Short mmCIF file of C-alpha atoms and ligand atoms in Angstrom, two decimals:
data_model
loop_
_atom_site.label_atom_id
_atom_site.label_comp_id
_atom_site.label_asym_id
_atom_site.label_seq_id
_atom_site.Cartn_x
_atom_site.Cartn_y
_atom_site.Cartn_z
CA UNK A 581 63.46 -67.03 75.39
CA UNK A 582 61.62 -63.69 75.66
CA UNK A 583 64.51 -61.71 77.98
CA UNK A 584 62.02 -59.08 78.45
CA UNK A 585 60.62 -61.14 80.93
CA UNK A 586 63.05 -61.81 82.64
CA UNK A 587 63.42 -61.14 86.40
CA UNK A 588 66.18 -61.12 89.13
CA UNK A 589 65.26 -63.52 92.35
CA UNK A 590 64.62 -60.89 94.97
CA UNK A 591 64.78 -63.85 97.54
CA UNK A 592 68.54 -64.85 96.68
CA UNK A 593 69.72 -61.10 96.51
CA UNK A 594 68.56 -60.97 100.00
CA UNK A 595 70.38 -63.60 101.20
CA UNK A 596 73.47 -63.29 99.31
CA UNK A 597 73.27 -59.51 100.78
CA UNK A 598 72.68 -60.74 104.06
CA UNK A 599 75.61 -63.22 104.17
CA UNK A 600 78.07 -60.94 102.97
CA UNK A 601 77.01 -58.60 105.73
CA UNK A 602 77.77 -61.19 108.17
CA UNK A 603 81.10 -60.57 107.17
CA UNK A 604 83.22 -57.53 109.43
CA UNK A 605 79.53 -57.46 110.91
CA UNK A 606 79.03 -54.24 113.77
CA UNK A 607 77.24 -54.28 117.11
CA UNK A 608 75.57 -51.44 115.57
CA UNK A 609 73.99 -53.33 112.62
CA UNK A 610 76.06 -52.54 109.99
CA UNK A 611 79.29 -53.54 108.66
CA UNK A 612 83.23 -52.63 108.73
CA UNK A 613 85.57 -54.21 106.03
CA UNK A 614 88.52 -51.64 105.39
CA UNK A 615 89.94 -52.38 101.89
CA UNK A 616 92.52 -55.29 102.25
CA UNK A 617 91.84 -56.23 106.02
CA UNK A 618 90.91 -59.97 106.34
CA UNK A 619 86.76 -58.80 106.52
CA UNK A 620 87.61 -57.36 102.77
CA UNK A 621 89.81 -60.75 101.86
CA UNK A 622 86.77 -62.92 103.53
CA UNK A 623 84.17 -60.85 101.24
CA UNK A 624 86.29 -61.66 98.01
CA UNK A 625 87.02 -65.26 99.04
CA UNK A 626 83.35 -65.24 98.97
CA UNK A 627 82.41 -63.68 95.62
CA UNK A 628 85.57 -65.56 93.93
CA UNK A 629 83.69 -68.61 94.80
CA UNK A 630 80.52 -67.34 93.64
CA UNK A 631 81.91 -66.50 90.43
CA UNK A 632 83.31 -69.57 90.01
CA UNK A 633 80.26 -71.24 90.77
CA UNK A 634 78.92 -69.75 87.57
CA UNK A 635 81.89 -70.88 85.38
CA UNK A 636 82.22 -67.03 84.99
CA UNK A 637 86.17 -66.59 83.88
CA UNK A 638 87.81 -64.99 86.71
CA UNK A 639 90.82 -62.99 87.05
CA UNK A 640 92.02 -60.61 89.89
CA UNK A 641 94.72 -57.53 88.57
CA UNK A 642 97.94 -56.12 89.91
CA UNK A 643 95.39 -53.48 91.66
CA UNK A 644 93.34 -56.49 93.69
CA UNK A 645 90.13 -55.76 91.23
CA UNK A 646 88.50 -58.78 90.87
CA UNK A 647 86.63 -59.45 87.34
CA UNK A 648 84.27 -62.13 86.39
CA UNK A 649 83.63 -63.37 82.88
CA UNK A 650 80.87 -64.23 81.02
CA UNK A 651 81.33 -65.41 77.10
CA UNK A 652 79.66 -63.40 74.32
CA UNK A 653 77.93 -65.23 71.23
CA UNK A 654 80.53 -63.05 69.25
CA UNK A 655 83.05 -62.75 72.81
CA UNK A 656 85.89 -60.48 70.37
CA UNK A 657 82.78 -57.65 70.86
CA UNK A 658 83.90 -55.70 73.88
CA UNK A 659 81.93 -56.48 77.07
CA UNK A 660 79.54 -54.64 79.08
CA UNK A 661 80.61 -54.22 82.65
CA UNK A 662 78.44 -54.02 85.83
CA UNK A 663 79.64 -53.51 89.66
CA UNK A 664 80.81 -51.18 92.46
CA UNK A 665 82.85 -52.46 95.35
CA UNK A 666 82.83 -54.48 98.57
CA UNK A 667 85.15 -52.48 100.47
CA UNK A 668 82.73 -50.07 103.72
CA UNK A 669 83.69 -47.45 105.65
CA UNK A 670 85.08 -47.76 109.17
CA UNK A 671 81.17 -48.49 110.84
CA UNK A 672 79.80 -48.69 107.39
CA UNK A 673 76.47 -50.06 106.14
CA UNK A 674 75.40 -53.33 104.80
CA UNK A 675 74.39 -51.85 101.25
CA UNK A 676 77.20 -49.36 99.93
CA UNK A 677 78.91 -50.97 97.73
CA UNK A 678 77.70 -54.43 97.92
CA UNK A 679 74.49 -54.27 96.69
CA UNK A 680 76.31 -53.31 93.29
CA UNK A 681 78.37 -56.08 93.43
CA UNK A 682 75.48 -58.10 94.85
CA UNK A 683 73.31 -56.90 92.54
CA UNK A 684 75.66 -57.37 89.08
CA UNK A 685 76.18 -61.07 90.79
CA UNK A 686 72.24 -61.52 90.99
CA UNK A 687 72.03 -60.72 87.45
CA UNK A 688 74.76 -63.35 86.33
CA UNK A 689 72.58 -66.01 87.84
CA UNK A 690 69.97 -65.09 86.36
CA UNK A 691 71.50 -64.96 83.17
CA UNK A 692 72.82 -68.38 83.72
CA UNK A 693 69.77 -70.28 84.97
CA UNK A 694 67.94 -69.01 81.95
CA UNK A 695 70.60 -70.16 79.91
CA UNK A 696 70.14 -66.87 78.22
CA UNK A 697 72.96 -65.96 75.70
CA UNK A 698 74.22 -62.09 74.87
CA UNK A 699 75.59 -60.57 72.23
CA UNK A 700 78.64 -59.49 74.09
CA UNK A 701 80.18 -60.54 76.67
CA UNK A 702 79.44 -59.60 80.06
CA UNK A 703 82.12 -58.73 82.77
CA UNK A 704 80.99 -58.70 86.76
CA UNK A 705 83.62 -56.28 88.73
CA UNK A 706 84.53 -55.63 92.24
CA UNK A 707 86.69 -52.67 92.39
CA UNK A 708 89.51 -52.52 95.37
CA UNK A 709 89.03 -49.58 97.96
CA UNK A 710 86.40 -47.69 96.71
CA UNK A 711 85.95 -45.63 100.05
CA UNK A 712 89.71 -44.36 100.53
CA UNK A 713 89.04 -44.51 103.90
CA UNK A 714 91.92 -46.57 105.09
CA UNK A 715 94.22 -45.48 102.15
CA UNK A 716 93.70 -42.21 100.44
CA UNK A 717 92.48 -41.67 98.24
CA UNK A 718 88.81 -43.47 97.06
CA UNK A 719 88.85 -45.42 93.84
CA UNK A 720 92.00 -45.76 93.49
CA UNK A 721 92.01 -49.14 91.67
CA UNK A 722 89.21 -48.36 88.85
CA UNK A 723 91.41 -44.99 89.23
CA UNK A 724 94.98 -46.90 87.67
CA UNK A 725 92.43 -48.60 85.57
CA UNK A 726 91.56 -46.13 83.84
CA UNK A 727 94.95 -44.62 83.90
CA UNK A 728 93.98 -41.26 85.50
CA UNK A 729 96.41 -42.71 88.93
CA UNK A 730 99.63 -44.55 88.65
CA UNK A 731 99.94 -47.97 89.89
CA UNK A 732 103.27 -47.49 92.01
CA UNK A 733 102.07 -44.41 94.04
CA UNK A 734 98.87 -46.92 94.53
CA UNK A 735 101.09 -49.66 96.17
CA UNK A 736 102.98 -47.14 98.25
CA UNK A 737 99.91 -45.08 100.13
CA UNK A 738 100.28 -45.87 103.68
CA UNK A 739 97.56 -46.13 106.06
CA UNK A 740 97.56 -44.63 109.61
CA UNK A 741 99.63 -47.57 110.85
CA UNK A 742 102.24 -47.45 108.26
CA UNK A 743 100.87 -50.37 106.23
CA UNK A 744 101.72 -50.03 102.73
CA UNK A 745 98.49 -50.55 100.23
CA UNK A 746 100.56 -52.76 97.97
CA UNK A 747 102.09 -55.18 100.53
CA UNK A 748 98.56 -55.38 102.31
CA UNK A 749 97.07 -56.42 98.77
CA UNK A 750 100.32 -58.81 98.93
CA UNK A 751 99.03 -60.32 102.22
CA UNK A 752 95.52 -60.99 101.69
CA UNK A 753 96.16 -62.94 98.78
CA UNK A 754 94.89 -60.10 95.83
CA UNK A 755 97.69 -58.72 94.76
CA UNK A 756 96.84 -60.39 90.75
CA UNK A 757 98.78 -60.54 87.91
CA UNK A 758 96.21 -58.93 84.91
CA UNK A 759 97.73 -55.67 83.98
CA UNK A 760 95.71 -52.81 85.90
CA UNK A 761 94.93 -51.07 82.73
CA UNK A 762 91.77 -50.23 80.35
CA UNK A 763 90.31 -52.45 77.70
CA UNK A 764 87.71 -51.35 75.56
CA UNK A 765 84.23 -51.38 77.66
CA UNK A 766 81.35 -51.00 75.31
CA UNK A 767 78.79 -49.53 78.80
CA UNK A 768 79.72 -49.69 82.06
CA UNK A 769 76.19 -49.75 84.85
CA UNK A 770 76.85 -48.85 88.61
CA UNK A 771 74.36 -50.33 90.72
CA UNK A 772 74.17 -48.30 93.93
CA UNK A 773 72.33 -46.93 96.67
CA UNK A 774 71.73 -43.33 96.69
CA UNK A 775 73.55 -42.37 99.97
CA UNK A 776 71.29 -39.09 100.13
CA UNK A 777 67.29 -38.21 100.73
CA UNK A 778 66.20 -37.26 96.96
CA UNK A 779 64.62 -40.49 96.13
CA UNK A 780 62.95 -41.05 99.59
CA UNK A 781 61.98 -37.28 99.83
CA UNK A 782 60.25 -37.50 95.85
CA UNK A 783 58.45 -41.13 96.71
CA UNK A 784 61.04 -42.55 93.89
CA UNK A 785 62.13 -45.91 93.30
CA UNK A 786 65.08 -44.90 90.78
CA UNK A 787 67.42 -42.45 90.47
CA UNK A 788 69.31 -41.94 87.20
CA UNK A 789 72.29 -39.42 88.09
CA UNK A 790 73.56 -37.60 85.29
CA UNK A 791 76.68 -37.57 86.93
CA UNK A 792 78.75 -37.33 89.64
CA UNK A 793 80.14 -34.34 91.35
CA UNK A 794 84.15 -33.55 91.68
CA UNK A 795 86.01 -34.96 94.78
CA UNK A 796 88.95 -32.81 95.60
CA UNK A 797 90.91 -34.08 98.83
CA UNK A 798 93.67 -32.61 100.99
CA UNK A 799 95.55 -33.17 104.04
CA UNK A 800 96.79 -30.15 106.21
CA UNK A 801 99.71 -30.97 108.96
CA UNK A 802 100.04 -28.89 111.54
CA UNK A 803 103.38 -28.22 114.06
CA UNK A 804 103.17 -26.66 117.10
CA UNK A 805 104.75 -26.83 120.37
CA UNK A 806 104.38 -29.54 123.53
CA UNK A 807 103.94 -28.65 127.10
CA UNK A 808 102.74 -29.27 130.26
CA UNK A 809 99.29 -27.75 130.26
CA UNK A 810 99.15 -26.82 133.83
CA UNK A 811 102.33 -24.48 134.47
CA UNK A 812 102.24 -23.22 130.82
CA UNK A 813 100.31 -19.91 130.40
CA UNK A 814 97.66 -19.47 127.66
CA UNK A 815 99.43 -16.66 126.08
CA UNK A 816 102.22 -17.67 123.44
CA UNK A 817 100.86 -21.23 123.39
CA UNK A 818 101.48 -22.45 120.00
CA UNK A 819 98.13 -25.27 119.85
CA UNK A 820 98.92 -27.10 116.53
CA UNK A 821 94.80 -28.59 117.69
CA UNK A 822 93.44 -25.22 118.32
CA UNK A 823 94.82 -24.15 114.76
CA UNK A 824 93.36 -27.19 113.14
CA UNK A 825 89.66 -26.19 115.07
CA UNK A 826 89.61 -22.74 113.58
CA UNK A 827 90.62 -24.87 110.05
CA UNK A 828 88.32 -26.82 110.73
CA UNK A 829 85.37 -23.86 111.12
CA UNK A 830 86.59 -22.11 108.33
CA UNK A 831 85.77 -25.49 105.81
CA UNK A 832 82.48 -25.44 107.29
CA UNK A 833 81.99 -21.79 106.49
CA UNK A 834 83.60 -22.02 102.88
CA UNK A 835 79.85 -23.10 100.77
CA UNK A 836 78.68 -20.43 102.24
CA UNK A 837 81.11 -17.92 101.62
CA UNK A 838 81.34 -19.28 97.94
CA UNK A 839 77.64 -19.53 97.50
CA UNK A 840 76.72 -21.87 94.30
CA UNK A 841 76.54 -25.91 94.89
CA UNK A 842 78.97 -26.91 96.56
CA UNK A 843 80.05 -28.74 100.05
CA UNK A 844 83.15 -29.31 101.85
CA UNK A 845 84.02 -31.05 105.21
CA UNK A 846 86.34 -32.47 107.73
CA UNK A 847 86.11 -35.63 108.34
CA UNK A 848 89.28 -37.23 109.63
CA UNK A 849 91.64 -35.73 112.73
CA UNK A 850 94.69 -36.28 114.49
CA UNK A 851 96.15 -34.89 117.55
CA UNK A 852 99.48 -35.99 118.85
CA UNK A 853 100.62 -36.86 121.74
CA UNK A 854 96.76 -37.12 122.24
CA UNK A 855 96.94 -36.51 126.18
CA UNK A 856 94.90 -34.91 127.82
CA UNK A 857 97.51 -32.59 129.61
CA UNK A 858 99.91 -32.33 127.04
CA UNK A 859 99.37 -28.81 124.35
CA UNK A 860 99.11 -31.03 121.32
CA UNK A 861 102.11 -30.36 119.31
CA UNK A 862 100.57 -31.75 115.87
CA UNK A 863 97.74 -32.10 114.47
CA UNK A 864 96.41 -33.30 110.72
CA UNK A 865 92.83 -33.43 109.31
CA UNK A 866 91.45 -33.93 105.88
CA UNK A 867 89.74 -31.75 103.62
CA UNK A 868 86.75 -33.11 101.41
CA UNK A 869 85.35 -30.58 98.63
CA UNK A 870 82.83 -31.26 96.19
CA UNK A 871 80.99 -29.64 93.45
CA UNK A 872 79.09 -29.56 89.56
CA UNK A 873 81.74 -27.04 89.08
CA UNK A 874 85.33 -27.78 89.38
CA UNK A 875 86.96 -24.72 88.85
CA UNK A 876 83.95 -23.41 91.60
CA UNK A 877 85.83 -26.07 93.69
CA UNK A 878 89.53 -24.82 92.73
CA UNK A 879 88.39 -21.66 94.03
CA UNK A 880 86.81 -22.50 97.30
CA UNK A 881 90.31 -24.48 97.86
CA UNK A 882 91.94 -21.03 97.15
CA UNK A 883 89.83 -19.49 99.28
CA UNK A 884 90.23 -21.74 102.29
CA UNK A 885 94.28 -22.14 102.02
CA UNK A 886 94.13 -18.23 102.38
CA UNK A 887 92.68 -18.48 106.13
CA UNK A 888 94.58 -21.50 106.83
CA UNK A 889 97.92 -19.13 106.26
CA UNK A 890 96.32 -16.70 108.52
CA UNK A 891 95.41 -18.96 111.09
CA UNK A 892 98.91 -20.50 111.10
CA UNK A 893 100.85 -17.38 111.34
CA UNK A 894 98.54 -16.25 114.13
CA UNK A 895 98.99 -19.59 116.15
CA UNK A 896 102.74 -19.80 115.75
CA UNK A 897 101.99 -23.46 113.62
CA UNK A 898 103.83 -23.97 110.76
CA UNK A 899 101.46 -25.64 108.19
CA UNK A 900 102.26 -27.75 105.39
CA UNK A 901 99.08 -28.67 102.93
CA UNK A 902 99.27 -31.65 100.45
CA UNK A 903 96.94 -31.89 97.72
CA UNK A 904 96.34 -35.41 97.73
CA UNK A 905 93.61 -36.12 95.12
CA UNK A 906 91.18 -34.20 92.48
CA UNK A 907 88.70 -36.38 90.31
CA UNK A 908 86.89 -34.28 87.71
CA UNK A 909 83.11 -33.93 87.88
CA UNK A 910 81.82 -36.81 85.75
CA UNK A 911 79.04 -36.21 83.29
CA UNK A 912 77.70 -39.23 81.85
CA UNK A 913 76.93 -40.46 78.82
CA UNK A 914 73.51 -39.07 78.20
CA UNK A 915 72.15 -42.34 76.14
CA UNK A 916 72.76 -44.70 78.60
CA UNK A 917 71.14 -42.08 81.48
CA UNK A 918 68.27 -42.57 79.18
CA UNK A 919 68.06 -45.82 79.23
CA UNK A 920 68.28 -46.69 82.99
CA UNK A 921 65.18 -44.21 82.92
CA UNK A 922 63.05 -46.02 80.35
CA UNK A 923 63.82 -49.16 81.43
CA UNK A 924 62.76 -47.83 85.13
CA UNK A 925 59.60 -46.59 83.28
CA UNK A 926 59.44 -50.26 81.59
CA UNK A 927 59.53 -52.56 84.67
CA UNK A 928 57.00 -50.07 86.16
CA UNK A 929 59.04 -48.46 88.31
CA UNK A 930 58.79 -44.64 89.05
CA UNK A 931 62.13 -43.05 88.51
CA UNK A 932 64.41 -39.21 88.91
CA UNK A 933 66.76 -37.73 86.80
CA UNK A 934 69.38 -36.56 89.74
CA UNK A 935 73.02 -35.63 90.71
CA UNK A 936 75.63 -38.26 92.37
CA UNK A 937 77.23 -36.20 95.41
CA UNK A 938 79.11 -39.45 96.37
CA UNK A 939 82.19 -40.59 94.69
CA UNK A 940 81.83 -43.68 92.70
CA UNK A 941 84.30 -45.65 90.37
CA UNK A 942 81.86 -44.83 88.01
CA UNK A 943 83.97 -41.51 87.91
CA UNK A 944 86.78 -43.07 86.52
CA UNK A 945 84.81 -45.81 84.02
CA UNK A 946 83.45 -42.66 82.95
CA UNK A 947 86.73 -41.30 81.76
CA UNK A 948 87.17 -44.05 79.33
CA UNK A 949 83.56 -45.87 78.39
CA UNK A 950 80.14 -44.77 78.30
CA UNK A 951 78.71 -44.68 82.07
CA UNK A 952 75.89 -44.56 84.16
CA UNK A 953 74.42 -45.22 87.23
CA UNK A 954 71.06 -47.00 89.04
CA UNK A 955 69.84 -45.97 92.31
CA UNK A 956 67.70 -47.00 94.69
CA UNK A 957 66.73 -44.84 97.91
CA UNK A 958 68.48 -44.68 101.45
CA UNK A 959 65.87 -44.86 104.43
CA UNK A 960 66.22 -41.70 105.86
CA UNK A 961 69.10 -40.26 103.47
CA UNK A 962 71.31 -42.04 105.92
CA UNK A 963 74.46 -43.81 104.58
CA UNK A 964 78.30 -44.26 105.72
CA UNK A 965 76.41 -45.19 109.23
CA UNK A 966 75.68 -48.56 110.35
CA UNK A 967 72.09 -47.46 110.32
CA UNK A 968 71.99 -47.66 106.07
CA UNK A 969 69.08 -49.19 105.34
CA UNK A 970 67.11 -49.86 102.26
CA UNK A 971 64.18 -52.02 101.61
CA UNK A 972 64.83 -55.49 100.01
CA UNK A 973 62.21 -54.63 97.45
CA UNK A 974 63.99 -51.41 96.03
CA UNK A 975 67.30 -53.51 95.88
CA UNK A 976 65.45 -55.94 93.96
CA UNK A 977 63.80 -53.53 91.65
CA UNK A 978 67.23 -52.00 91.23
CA UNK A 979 68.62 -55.32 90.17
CA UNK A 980 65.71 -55.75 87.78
CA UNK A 981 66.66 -52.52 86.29
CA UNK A 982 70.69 -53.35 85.96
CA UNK A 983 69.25 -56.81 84.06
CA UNK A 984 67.47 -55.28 81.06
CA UNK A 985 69.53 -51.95 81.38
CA UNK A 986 72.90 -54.45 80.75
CA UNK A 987 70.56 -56.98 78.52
CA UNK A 988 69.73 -54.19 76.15
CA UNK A 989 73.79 -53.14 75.93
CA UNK A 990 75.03 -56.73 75.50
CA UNK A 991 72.15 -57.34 72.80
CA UNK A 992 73.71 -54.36 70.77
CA UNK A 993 76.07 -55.06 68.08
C1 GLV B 2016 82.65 -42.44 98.55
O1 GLV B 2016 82.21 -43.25 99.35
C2 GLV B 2016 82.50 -41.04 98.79
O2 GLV B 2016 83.29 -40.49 99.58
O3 GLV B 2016 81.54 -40.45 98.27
MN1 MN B 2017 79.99 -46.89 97.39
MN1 MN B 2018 81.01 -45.27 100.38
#
């Protein structure tokens, strides 16, 4: 047949979106499935079966990534990949993540109920925790994929309850037994939302990223000493919260103090005992810095661990800092950036060369295949809220884009 005609079913997209959102479903309206809680082993039950439906080979790794296959008409060509993750944040939205996954799986269906046949083969992946929210640190699994993270300090990250990310894997069923490593990937596609207001702001349907900033993440403990608050003076109070509050500031003042593109925030915070009349005697928070420029980023991190010393000594809280991830910034390959925008430009769609400020496993793919990225807009620039929203025709136009975008790769030899 004449692929070039070829279209995703916007109708089934929907509703294979909207089922999966039933899933760790929020009063709110949007959804919360942690990596490896049962919402995230109910989403993957689901897409296993999906996959199978398809007679797509299917095979989960030591990391919980689950991979779906689809033959080649010469299958010892390596594959093209498409996906993203199924994973949310903690009051996440229905569309980050999925609709990649969602999306990728629209496209298999349609590939298979047009009996169409590719060059290469074509893999469908769903990438374990993508967000790092519950385990530090975000795309970890496409991470030891790649080989940029090791698969042992994987297992052992804890989250706040002490759970260990390789024995919660264990429990919900996905810890696999495919080697969590890299096999030649001839283009990897990310189907995604854009998680920011560019598209929206510029009337877009499209956004091609050209890549994807740096993530650098740290975690600052703070110790400081418990008392009753009402007998206990003000002065030589030793506030391990108050410290992390004027830590906290000084982030928020750092991209402005650095000037250039960058941003950094706190997003996560702990205060123990976490009474209301005790003087909290520790405290922890993350730090989240991003940037084009890594070395920009290095700096800023330099900058801020400077006032965090002063702060410390001033308060009486001993400090200790732990520089828990870095991904480089992720430039990608400029070819197949081209081709997500003429094949935009082909299906009629209006499209925007742009920059990915949110992390994507596309970071990592990028550090061992050619890489790039479709977006479609965010209502309102809104995403990580249970608000997300965007409109069932842009994911379908998105899909439509991912088809001839992956059709074109698997077609060449
Ligand atoms: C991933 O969700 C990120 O933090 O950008
Ligand atoms: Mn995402
Ligand atoms: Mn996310």
């Amino acid at each position: 047949m004449d692929t070039t005609l070829l279209r995703v079913n916007g109708k089934r997209l929907r509703a294979s979106l909207e089922q999966m959102a039933g899933i760790g479903a929020t009063p709110g309206g949007g959804v919360q499935r942690l990596a490896l809680s049962d919402e995230d082993q109910k989403a993957r039950d689901l897409l296993v079966s999906w996959l199978r439906d398809l007679d797509l080979g299917v095979t989960i790794d030591e990391m919980g990534s689950i991979f779906g296959r689809r033959p080649g008409r010469d299958d010892s060509l390596p594959p093209v990949m498409m996906g993203s993750h199924v994973d949310s944040q903690p009051k996440g939205g229905r569309f980050d993540g999925i609709l990649g996954v969602m999306g990728a799986l629209e496209v298999m269906r349609t590939l298979h109920e047009h009996q169409v046949r590719t060059e290469r083969p074509i893999v469908i992946v769903d990438w374990t925790n993508e967000e790092g929210s519950r385990f530090a640190p975000a795309m970890v699994a496409s991470g030891v994929w790649a080989g940029a993270l090791e698969r042992d300090w994987a297992y052992g990250r804890t989250d706040l309850n002490g759970k260990k990310q390789g024995e919660e894997l264990e429990r919900i069923g996905y810890k696999g037994k495919a080697p969590a490593k890299k096999w030649p990937v001839h283009a990897y596609y990310e189907y995604h939302i854009e998680q920011g207001p560019l598209l929206e702001r510029q009337g877009k349907t499209i956004g091609a990223p050209k890549g994807i900033l740096c993530l650098h993440w740290y975690d600052v403990y703070l110790t400081g000493e418990a008392n009753q608050v009402g007998p206990t003076p003000m002065e030589g109070r030793h506030d391990a919260l108050v410290a992390a509050a004027e830590m906290v500031l000084a982030v928020n003042r750092l991209p402005a103090r650095m000037g250039g593109n960058m941003v950094a925030t706190v997003g996560e915070v702990q205060c123990y005992p976490n009474s209301r009349n005790i003087i909290p005697d520790r405290a922890h928070f993350t730090v989240d810095i991003r940037s084009w420029d890594d070395e920009h980023a290095l700096k800023a991190w330099e900058l801020a661990k400077k006032d965090f010393q002063e702060i410390a000594a001033r308060q009486g809280t001993p400090m200790r800092l732990e520089e828990t991830w870095r991904v480089a910034h992720a430039p990608f390959n400029e070819k197949l950036v081209q081709r997500v925008l003429e094949t935009a430009g082909q299906l009629g769609c209006s499209s925007l060369h742009m920059v990915s400020g949110a992390g994507h496993d596309a970071s990592y793919l990028n550090q061992v295949c050619p890489t790039a990225m479709i977006f479609v807009p965010s209502i309102g620039g809104r995403s990580h809220v249970e608000v997300e929203n965007t409109s069932w025709e842009d994911c379908e136009a998105g899909a439509n884009v991912l088809l001839h975008c992956v059709l074109t790769s698997a077609g060449e030899r």
